C-alpha positions as MATLAB code, in Angstrom:
seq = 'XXXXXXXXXXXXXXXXXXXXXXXXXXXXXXXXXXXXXXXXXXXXXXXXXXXXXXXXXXXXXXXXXXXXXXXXXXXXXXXXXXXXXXXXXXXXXXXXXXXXXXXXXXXXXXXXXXXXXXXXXXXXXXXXXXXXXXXXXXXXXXXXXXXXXXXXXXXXXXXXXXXXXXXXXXXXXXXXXXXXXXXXXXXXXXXXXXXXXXXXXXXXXXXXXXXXXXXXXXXXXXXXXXX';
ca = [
     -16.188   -1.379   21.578;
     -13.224   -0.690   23.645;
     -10.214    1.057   22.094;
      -7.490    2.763   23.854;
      -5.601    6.047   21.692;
      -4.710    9.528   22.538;
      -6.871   11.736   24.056;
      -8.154   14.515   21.649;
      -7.711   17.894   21.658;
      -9.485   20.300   23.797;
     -10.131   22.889   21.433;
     -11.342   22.256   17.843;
      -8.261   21.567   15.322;
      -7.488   23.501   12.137;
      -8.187   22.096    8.786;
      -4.247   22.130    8.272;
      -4.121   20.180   12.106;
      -6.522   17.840   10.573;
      -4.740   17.104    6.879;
      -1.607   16.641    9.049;
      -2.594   14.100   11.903;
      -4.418   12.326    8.821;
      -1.178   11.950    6.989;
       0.323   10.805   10.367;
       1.093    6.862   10.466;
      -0.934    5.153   12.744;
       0.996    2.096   14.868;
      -2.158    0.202   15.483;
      -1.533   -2.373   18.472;
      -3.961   -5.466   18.890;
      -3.714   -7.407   21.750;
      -6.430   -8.867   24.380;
      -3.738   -8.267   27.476;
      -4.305   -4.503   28.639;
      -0.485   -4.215   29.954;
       0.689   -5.399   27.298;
      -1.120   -2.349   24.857;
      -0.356   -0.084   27.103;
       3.230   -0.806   27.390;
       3.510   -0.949   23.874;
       2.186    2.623   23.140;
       4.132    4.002   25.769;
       7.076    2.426   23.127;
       5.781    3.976   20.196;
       4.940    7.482   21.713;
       8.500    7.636   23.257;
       9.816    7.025   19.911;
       7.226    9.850   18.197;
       4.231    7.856   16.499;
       1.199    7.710   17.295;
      -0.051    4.632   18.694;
      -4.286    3.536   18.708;
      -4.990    0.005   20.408;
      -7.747   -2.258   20.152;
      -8.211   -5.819   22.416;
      -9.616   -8.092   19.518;
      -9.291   -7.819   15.681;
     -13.541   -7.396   15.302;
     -12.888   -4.463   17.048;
     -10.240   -3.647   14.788;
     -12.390   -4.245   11.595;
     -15.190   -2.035   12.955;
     -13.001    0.950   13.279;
     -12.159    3.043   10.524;
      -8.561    3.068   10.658;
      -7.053    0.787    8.430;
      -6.970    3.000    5.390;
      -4.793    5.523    7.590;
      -1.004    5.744    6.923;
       1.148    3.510    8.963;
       1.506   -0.505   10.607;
      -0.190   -2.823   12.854;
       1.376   -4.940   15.561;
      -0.618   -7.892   16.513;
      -1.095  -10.812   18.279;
      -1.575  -14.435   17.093;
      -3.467  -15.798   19.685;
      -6.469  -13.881   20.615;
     -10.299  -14.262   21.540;
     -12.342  -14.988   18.009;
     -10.231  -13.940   15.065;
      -6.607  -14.604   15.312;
      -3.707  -12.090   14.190;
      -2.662  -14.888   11.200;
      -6.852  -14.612   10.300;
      -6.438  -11.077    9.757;
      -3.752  -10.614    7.459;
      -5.030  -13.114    5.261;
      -8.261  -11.400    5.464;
      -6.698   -7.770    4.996;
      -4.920   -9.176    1.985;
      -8.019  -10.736    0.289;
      -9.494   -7.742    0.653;
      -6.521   -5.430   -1.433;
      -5.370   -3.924    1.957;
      -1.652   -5.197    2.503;
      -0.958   -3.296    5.510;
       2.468   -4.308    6.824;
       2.318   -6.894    9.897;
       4.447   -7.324   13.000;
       3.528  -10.250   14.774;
       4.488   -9.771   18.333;
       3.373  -13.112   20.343;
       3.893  -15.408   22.929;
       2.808  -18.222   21.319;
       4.759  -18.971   18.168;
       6.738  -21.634   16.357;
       8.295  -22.290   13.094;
       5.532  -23.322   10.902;
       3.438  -20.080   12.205;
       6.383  -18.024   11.599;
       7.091  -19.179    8.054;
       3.193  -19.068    7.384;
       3.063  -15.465    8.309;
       6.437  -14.138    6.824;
       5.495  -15.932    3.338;
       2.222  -13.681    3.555;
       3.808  -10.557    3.404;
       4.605   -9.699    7.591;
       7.305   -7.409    8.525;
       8.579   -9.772   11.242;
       7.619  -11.954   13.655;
       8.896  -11.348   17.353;
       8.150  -13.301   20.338;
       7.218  -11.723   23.900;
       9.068  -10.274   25.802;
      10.785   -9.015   22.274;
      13.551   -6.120   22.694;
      12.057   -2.412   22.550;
      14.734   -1.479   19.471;
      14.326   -4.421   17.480;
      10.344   -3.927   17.496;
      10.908   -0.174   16.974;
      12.955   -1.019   14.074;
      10.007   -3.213   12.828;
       7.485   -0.634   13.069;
      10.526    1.863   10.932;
      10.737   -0.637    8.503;
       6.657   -1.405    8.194;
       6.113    2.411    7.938;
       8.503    2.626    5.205;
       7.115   -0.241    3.780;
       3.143    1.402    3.674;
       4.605    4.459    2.689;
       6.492    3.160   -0.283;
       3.093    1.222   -1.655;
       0.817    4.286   -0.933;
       3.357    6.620   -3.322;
       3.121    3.617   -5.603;
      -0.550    3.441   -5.968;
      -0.713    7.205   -6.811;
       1.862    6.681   -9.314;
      -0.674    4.050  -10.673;
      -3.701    5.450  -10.222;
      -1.782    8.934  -11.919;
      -0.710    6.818  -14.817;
      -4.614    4.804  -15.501;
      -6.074    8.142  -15.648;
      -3.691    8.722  -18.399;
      -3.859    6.081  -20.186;
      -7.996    6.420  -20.241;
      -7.391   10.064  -22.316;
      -6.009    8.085  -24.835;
      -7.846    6.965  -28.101;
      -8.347    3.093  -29.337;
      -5.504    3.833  -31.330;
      -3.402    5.521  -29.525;
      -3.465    2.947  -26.864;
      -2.615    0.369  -29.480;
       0.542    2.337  -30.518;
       1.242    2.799  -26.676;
       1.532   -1.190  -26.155;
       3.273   -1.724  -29.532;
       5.841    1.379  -28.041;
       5.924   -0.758  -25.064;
       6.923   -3.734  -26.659;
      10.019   -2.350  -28.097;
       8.595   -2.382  -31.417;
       9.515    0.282  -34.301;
       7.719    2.929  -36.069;
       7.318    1.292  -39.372;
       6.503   -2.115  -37.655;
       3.842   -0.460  -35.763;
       2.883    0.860  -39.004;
       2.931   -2.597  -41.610;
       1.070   -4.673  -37.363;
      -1.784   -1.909  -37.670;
      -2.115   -1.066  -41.135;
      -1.604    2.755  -41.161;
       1.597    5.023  -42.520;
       4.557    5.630  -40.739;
       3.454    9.083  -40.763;
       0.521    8.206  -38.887;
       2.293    6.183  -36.555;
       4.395    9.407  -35.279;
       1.444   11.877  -34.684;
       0.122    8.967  -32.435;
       3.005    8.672  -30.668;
       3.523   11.798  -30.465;
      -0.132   12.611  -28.885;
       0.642    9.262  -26.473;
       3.730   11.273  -25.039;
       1.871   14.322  -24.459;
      -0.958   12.775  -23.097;
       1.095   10.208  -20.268;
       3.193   13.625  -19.624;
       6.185   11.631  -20.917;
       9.841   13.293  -21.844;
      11.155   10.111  -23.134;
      10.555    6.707  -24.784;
      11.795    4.864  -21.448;
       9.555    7.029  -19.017;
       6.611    5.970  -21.461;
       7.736    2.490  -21.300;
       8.314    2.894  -17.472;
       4.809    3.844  -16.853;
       3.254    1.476  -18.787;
       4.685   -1.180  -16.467;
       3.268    0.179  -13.787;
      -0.329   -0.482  -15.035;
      -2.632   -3.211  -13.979;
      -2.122   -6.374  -16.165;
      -5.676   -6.547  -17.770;
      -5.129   -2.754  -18.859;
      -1.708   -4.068  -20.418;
      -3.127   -7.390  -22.148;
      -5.817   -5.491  -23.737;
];
């Protein structure tokens, strides 16, 4: 496998050099034309990332670097699977990484295909070094904003599964707007009752308010939310 990146450090790095170039976005360039990789991460050094290139996307799926923070940039047209094959593949596989499609060889219909799946933007060669720079800001921003969102989520399921059968049913009724003594006559119990639930649900989803609560409920997977 051939993959060009930054040379590593001599000397071994700290744990706290480690945790950091981890968090680091990645700018992951695929492209089967050597000049043009190594043009582009000349681009994204200059501007501060760090860039890690690959000539096919088999050699991208064999790495392990598309669970790191960051974007790729990729060609349509290459050798085996093409750049439009991988995005629909990352996608079916729960890893939405933002796309920019940089190619040579695009028209509308390939454009619209790849934009409706979720890309950042599609640019065709030679494209201008600050509009793909502002492409890889805005796909950063992009994998940034879903990676806080999935703690958020994954924060808020581990919440939910301290709760009891009944205090998630008072949680969805909460959610729904509905009040304490109609929670009460839908499940059968006192109004009383109803309160101390509540009152453990806010405690337990770390809640200060009814619309936090409601807030992140929302943000829970549908099946968790239906049942």
């Amino acid at each position: 496998m051939r993959v060009d990146q930054l040379p590593l450090p001599r000397s071994a790095p700290s744990s706290e050099q480690r945790r950091t170039e981890a968090e680091q976005p990645l700018v992951i360039i695929v492209d089967d034309d050597a000049s043009v990789r190594e043009a582009l991460s000349e681009l994204i050094l200059s501007a501060g990332f760090l860039p890690v290139c690959f000539t096919s996307t088999r050699e991208l799926l064999d790495a392990d670097v598309l669970e790191s923070p960051g974007c790729l940039i990729l060609d349509v047209r290459m050798p085996g699977t093409s750049g439009l094959d991988l995005q629909h593949h990352l996608a079916k596989n729960g890893n939405p990484k933002p796309i920019i499609f940089l190619t040579g060889h695009g028209d509308i219909p390939m454009t619209v295909q790849a934009m409706k799946a979720g890309a950042v933007d599609f640019l065709t060669k030679p494209a201008r070094d600050q509009t793909l720079l502002d492409a890889v800001i805005a796909g950063i921003a992009v994998d940034a904003k879903r990676r806080a969102d999935a703690v958020i989520v994954k924060r808020n399921i581990e919440r939910v599964e301290t709760l009891t059968p009944r205090e998630r049913e008072v949680l969805r009724e909460v959610a729904r707007g509905r009040l304490n003594k109609q929670i009460a006559f839908d499940l059968g119990i006192s109004e009383v009752t109803v309160k101390l639930h509540r009152g453990n649900v806010m405690r337990k989803m770390e809640a200060a308010s009814i619309g936090e609560l409601i807030r992140a409920w929302e943000t829970l997977p549908a099946p968790m939310r239906e049942v």
